[in-house]
Coordinates of C-alpha atoms and ligand atoms in Angstrom, one line a residue:
M1 CA 6.4 -26.6 -2.1
A2 CA 4.3 -27.7 -5.0
V3 CA 0.5 -27.2 -4.7
Q4 CA -1.5 -30.2 -5.6
P5 CA -3.4 -29.8 -8.9
G6 CA -6.7 -30.4 -7.1
A7 CA -6.0 -27.6 -4.7
R8 CA -6.0 -25.1 -7.6
Q9 CA -9.8 -25.3 -7.7
R10 CA -9.7 -24.0 -4.1
G11 CA -7.7 -21.2 -2.5
V12 CA -4.3 -21.8 -1.0
S13 CA -2.7 -19.9 1.9
A14 CA -0.6 -17.0 0.9
E15 CA 2.4 -18.8 2.4
E16 CA 1.9 -21.8 0.2
A17 CA 1.3 -19.7 -2.8
I18 CA 4.5 -17.7 -2.2
A19 CA 6.5 -20.8 -1.7
D20 CA 5.1 -22.3 -4.9
Y21 CA 5.5 -19.1 -6.9
D22 CA 7.9 -19.0 -9.8
Q23 CA 8.5 -15.4 -10.7
A24 CA 10.3 -16.3 -13.9
R25 CA 7.1 -17.8 -15.2
A26 CA 4.9 -14.9 -14.2
T27 CA 2.9 -12.9 -16.8
V28 CA 3.5 -9.2 -16.7
Y29 CA 1.7 -6.4 -18.5
F30 CA 4.6 -4.6 -20.1
D31 CA 4.5 -1.7 -22.5
G32 CA 1.2 -2.5 -24.0
E33 CA 1.2 -6.3 -24.0
F34 CA 1.1 -9.3 -21.8
R35 CA 4.6 -10.9 -21.7
D36 CA 6.5 -13.5 -19.8
Y37 CA 8.5 -12.0 -17.0
Q38 CA 11.7 -13.2 -18.7
Q39 CA 10.8 -11.2 -21.8
C40 CA 10.5 -7.9 -20.0
R41 CA 13.8 -5.9 -20.5
I42 CA 14.7 -2.6 -18.9
G43 CA 17.8 -1.0 -20.4
P44 CA 20.9 0.1 -18.3
M45 CA 20.3 3.8 -19.1
T46 CA 16.6 3.8 -18.2
H47 CA 15.9 7.3 -16.8
A48 CA 13.8 6.1 -13.8
L49 CA 16.5 3.7 -12.7
H50 CA 19.0 6.6 -12.4
Y51 CA 16.8 9.4 -11.2
G52 CA 13.9 7.7 -9.4
T53 CA 11.4 9.2 -12.0
G54 CA 8.6 6.8 -11.6
C55 CA 5.3 6.4 -9.8
F56 CA 3.7 3.3 -8.5
E57 CA 0.8 1.7 -6.7
G58 CA 0.3 -1.2 -4.5
I59 CA -3.1 -3.0 -4.7
R60 CA -4.1 -6.0 -2.7
G61 CA -6.3 -8.8 -3.8
Y62 CA -8.0 -11.2 -1.3
W63 CA -8.9 -14.7 -2.1
S64 CA -12.6 -15.4 -1.4
E65 CA -13.4 -19.0 -0.9
A66 CA -17.1 -18.2 -1.0
Q67 CA -16.8 -16.5 -4.4
G68 CA -14.0 -18.7 -5.7
A69 CA -12.3 -15.6 -6.9
V70 CA -9.6 -13.1 -6.0
L71 CA -11.2 -9.8 -4.9
L72 CA -9.1 -6.8 -5.8
F73 CA -9.6 -3.9 -3.4
R74 CA -10.5 -0.4 -4.6
V75 CA -8.8 -0.7 -7.9
P76 CA -10.1 2.5 -9.5
E77 CA -9.1 4.5 -6.5
H78 CA -5.5 3.2 -6.8
Y79 CA -5.4 4.1 -10.5
Q80 CA -6.8 7.5 -9.7
R81 CA -4.0 8.1 -7.3
L82 CA -1.5 6.8 -9.9
Q83 CA -2.9 9.3 -12.4
Q84 CA -2.4 12.1 -9.8
S85 CA 1.2 11.0 -9.0
A86 CA 2.0 10.8 -12.7
H87 CA 0.5 14.2 -13.2
V88 CA 2.9 15.6 -10.6
L89 CA 5.8 14.0 -12.6
R90 CA 4.5 15.2 -15.9
M91 CA 3.6 11.7 -17.1
D92 CA 0.4 10.3 -18.6
L93 CA -1.0 6.9 -18.1
P94 CA -1.5 5.1 -21.4
H95 CA -5.0 3.9 -20.5
T96 CA -8.3 5.1 -18.9
L97 CA -9.3 4.0 -15.4
D98 CA -11.7 1.4 -16.8
Q99 CA -9.1 0.0 -19.1
L100 CA -6.5 -0.2 -16.2
T101 CA -9.0 -2.0 -14.0
A102 CA -9.8 -4.5 -16.8
L103 CA -6.1 -5.0 -17.5
T104 CA -5.4 -5.7 -13.8
V105 CA -8.2 -8.3 -13.7
E106 CA -6.9 -9.9 -16.9
L107 CA -3.4 -10.0 -15.5
C108 CA -4.5 -11.8 -12.4
R109 CA -6.6 -14.2 -14.5
R110 CA -3.7 -15.1 -16.7
N111 CA -1.5 -15.7 -13.6
R112 CA -4.2 -18.1 -12.2
F113 CA -3.9 -16.8 -8.7
R114 CA -5.8 -18.7 -6.0
S115 CA -4.4 -16.8 -3.0
D116 CA -4.1 -13.3 -1.6
V117 CA -2.1 -11.2 -4.1
Y118 CA -0.3 -7.9 -4.5
V119 CA -0.5 -5.9 -7.7
R120 CA 2.2 -3.4 -8.5
P121 CA 1.5 -0.9 -11.4
L122 CA 4.4 1.3 -12.3
V123 CA 4.6 4.3 -14.7
Y124 CA 8.1 5.5 -15.2
K125 CA 10.4 7.5 -17.4
G126 CA 11.6 4.6 -19.7
G127 CA 13.7 6.7 -22.1
E128 CA 17.3 5.7 -22.0
E129 CA 19.1 9.0 -21.7
V130 CA 21.2 11.2 -19.4
G131 CA 19.7 14.4 -18.0
V132 CA 17.7 15.3 -14.8
R133 CA 14.4 16.7 -16.0
L134 CA 10.8 15.5 -16.6
Q135 CA 10.0 16.8 -20.0
G136 CA 10.6 15.0 -23.3
I137 CA 11.5 11.6 -21.9
R138 CA 9.5 8.6 -23.1
D139 CA 7.1 7.1 -20.5
S140 CA 6.7 3.4 -19.9
F141 CA 4.1 1.4 -18.0
L142 CA 3.9 -2.0 -16.5
I143 CA 1.8 -4.0 -14.1
Y144 CA 3.2 -6.9 -12.1
A145 CA 1.4 -9.1 -9.6
E146 CA 2.4 -11.9 -7.2
P147 CA 1.0 -14.0 -4.3
F148 CA 1.3 -12.0 -1.1
G149 CA 1.0 -12.5 2.7
A150 CA 1.4 -10.2 5.7
Y151 CA 3.7 -7.2 5.2
V152 CA 4.1 -6.7 9.0
D153 CA 2.9 -8.7 11.9
I154 CA -0.7 -7.5 12.3
E155 CA -1.7 -9.6 15.4
R156 CA 1.1 -9.2 17.9
G157 CA 1.3 -5.4 17.8
L158 CA 4.2 -3.4 16.5
R159 CA 7.1 -1.8 18.4
C160 CA 7.9 1.5 16.7
M161 CA 10.5 4.2 17.1
V162 CA 10.2 7.8 16.0
S163 CA 12.8 8.0 13.2
S164 CA 15.8 10.3 13.2
W165 CA 14.9 10.8 9.5
R166 CA 12.2 13.5 8.8
R167 CA 9.4 12.9 6.2
I168 CA 10.0 14.6 2.9
E169 CA 8.2 17.9 2.5
D170 CA 5.8 19.0 -0.2
T171 CA 8.3 21.7 -1.1
M172 CA 11.0 19.1 -1.7
A173 CA 9.4 16.0 -3.1
P174 CA 5.6 15.8 -2.6
A175 CA 4.7 12.9 -0.3
R176 CA 1.1 12.8 -1.7
A177 CA 2.6 11.5 -4.9
K178 CA 3.8 7.9 -4.7
I179 CA 7.1 8.5 -6.4
T180 CA 9.7 5.8 -6.6
G181 CA 12.7 8.0 -5.9
S182 CA 11.0 9.3 -2.7
Y183 CA 11.0 5.9 -1.2
I184 CA 14.6 6.3 -0.2
N185 CA 13.1 8.4 2.6
A186 CA 11.1 5.4 3.8
A187 CA 13.9 2.9 3.2
L188 CA 16.3 5.0 5.4
A189 CA 13.8 5.2 8.2
K190 CA 12.7 1.6 8.1
S191 CA 16.3 0.3 8.0
E192 CA 17.2 2.4 11.0
A193 CA 14.2 1.0 12.9
L194 CA 15.0 -2.6 12.0
E195 CA 18.7 -2.1 12.9
R196 CA 17.7 -0.8 16.3
G197 CA 15.4 -3.8 17.0
F198 CA 12.1 -2.1 16.3
D199 CA 9.4 -3.3 13.8
E200 CA 8.6 0.0 12.2
A201 CA 9.5 3.7 11.9
I202 CA 7.3 6.7 12.5
L203 CA 8.4 9.8 10.7
L204 CA 7.9 13.4 11.8
T205 CA 7.4 16.4 9.4
A206 CA 10.2 19.0 9.2
A207 CA 8.1 21.0 11.7
G208 CA 8.3 18.1 14.1
R209 CA 4.7 16.8 14.0
V210 CA 3.7 13.2 13.3
A211 CA 3.4 12.4 9.6
E212 CA 3.2 8.6 9.1
G213 CA 4.9 5.3 9.1
S214 CA 7.5 4.3 6.6
A215 CA 4.8 2.9 4.3
E216 CA 1.7 3.4 6.3
N217 CA -0.6 6.1 7.5
L218 CA -1.0 6.5 11.3
F219 CA -4.0 6.8 13.6
L220 CA -4.5 7.4 17.3
V221 CA -7.5 6.7 19.5
R222 CA -8.0 9.1 22.5
R223 CA -11.1 8.8 24.6
G224 CA -13.0 7.1 21.7
T225 CA -12.1 9.7 19.1
L226 CA -10.0 8.6 16.1
I227 CA -7.3 11.1 15.3
T228 CA -5.0 11.2 12.2
P229 CA -2.7 13.8 10.7
A230 CA -4.3 15.8 7.9
V231 CA -3.3 15.4 4.2
S232 CA -1.4 18.6 4.5
E233 CA 1.1 16.9 7.0
S234 CA 3.5 15.4 4.4
I235 CA 1.6 12.1 4.1
L236 CA 0.5 9.9 1.3
E237 CA -3.2 10.2 0.8
G238 CA -3.8 6.6 1.7
I239 CA -6.7 4.6 0.4
T240 CA -6.7 2.4 3.5
R241 CA -6.8 5.6 5.6
A242 CA -9.8 6.9 3.7
T243 CA -11.5 3.5 4.0
L244 CA -10.9 3.3 7.8
L245 CA -12.1 6.8 8.3
Q246 CA -15.3 5.9 6.5
L247 CA -15.8 2.6 8.4
W248 CA -15.2 4.3 11.7
T249 CA -17.6 7.2 11.3
E250 CA -20.3 5.6 9.1
D251 CA -20.4 2.0 10.4
L252 CA -19.1 2.3 14.0
G253 CA -20.8 5.7 14.3
L254 CA -17.8 7.1 16.2
P255 CA -16.1 10.6 15.9
A256 CA -12.9 11.2 13.9
V257 CA -10.7 14.2 13.4
E258 CA -7.9 15.1 11.0
R259 CA -5.5 17.4 12.7
P260 CA -1.8 18.0 13.6
V261 CA -0.5 15.3 16.0
D262 CA 2.5 15.9 18.4
R263 CA 5.1 13.2 19.0
S264 CA 4.2 13.0 22.7
E265 CA 0.6 12.3 21.9
L266 CA 1.8 8.9 20.6
Y267 CA 3.0 8.2 24.2
V268 CA -0.3 9.1 25.9
A269 CA -2.8 7.7 23.3
D270 CA -5.1 4.9 24.3
E271 CA -4.4 3.1 21.0
V272 CA -2.2 3.7 18.0
F273 CA -2.3 1.8 14.7
L274 CA -0.7 2.0 11.3
C275 CA -2.6 1.2 8.1
G276 CA -1.9 0.7 4.4
T277 CA -2.5 -1.7 1.6
G278 CA 0.5 -3.7 2.7
A279 CA 0.2 -3.2 6.5
Q280 CA -3.6 -3.5 6.4
L281 CA -4.5 -2.4 10.0
S282 CA -1.5 -3.0 12.2
P283 CA -1.8 -2.1 15.9
V284 CA 1.2 -0.4 17.6
V285 CA 1.8 -1.5 21.2
E286 CA 5.0 0.5 21.9
V287 CA 6.5 3.8 20.7
D288 CA 10.1 4.9 21.7
G289 CA 10.2 2.3 24.5
R290 CA 6.9 3.6 26.0
R291 CA 3.9 1.3 26.2
V292 CA 0.8 2.5 24.2
G293 CA -2.3 2.1 26.3
T294 CA -2.3 -1.3 28.0
G295 CA 0.6 -2.4 25.8
R296 CA -1.7 -4.9 24.1
V297 CA -3.9 -4.6 21.0
G298 CA -6.7 -2.2 22.0
P299 CA -10.5 -2.9 21.6
F300 CA -11.1 -0.2 19.0
S301 CA -8.2 -1.3 16.8
A302 CA -9.4 -4.9 17.1
R303 CA -13.0 -4.0 16.2
L304 CA -12.0 -1.8 13.2
Q305 CA -9.5 -4.5 12.0
Q306 CA -12.2 -7.1 12.0
L307 CA -14.6 -4.9 10.1
Y308 CA -11.8 -4.0 7.6
F309 CA -11.0 -7.7 6.9
D310 CA -14.8 -8.4 6.5
V311 CA -14.9 -5.6 3.9
V312 CA -11.9 -6.5 1.9
R313 CA -12.9 -10.2 1.8
G314 CA -16.2 -9.2 0.3
A315 CA -18.4 -10.1 3.3
V316 CA -20.0 -6.7 3.8
P317 CA -22.7 -6.2 1.1
K318 CA -22.7 -2.4 1.5
Y319 CA -19.0 -2.3 0.4
E320 CA -19.1 -5.1 -2.3
E321 CA -18.5 -2.5 -5.0
W322 CA -15.0 -1.9 -3.6
C323 CA -14.1 -5.4 -4.5
T324 CA -13.5 -6.3 -8.1
P325 CA -13.6 -10.1 -8.6
V326 CA -11.2 -11.9 -10.9
R327 CA -13.3 -14.6 -12.6
Ligands
LIG1 C1 4.4 6.3 2.6 C2 3.1 5.6 2.6 N1 2.1 6.1 3.4 C3 0.9 5.5 3.4 C4 0.6 4.3 2.7 C5 -0.7 3.7 2.7 O1 -1.4 4.0 1.5 P1 -2.5 3.0 1.0 O2 -3.5 2.8 2.1 O3 -3.2 3.7 -0.1 O4 -1.9 1.7 0.6 C6 1.6 3.8 1.9 C7 1.4 2.6 1.1 O5 1.1 2.6 -0.1 C8 2.9 4.4 1.8 O6 3.9 4.0 1.1

């Protein structure tokens, strides 16, 4: 569906923008320059394609009608994590954090977004050669962005299953690094959940404790305390997770604890929710066929979700610095 030219001065819904979006005409930051999507070529023998040797980020931007700008959420924190992931895979980012933030703003500006967006930076072994190793292979870097809507249904509440697939361990492939190849673990779990009629998968650690969702961190509420698995429990150190912990303790003034979580705690929790850049704050209303709490979106989840959306849309002055505007 074509968006009317006049509408470009204002925001459009993510659904409209997605329907109108022509990927072939997108601008991509690719190996040091802005190029048309069609001009970006990745060779058949690219190392990362064969061995999963890449790291990526997912950054959301929210259209603000009030500011007439897309607000990119916690960009430096995402690039900091990308630096850490790259360090694990013996790669270096080709730019500083400030440069990466500026490039991301410029990319969104060139693509003239007027809706919510998703930004996908990727650093990967771009050398075209055979051999499973990390040393001595050329690194490549790109940033892609597109209009984006909901990743999962955030209003109805998710029906989840505990996956038969376990979360990858730090001793096998570190979950705290956002490594492309490791996402086969998430893909197996998510596919199994969808095939069995659930919305999302929850993965346990090898030791049998709760880790996280396929692409989300996990929280429980029990008697007014927020509980989440610690960063040593084979999870990605999520930026939304850190944001929600801060909002919960500082702004709502409520207690939070990071500690091991048993599977059965999911069944007896008052509320459970998943969170992430894509999932935002997604309440869970059922786990393994058991109702969570009342079986509806709980009051704590609803309150925190509202605060989160106010923050990411630039409506909370205290947290404006987390939002980088694309002018
Ligand atoms: C496995 C996994 N856990 C958690 C998250 C949430 O992380 P963040 O809030 O930084 O997006 C993601 C999404 O990036 C993920 O892929």
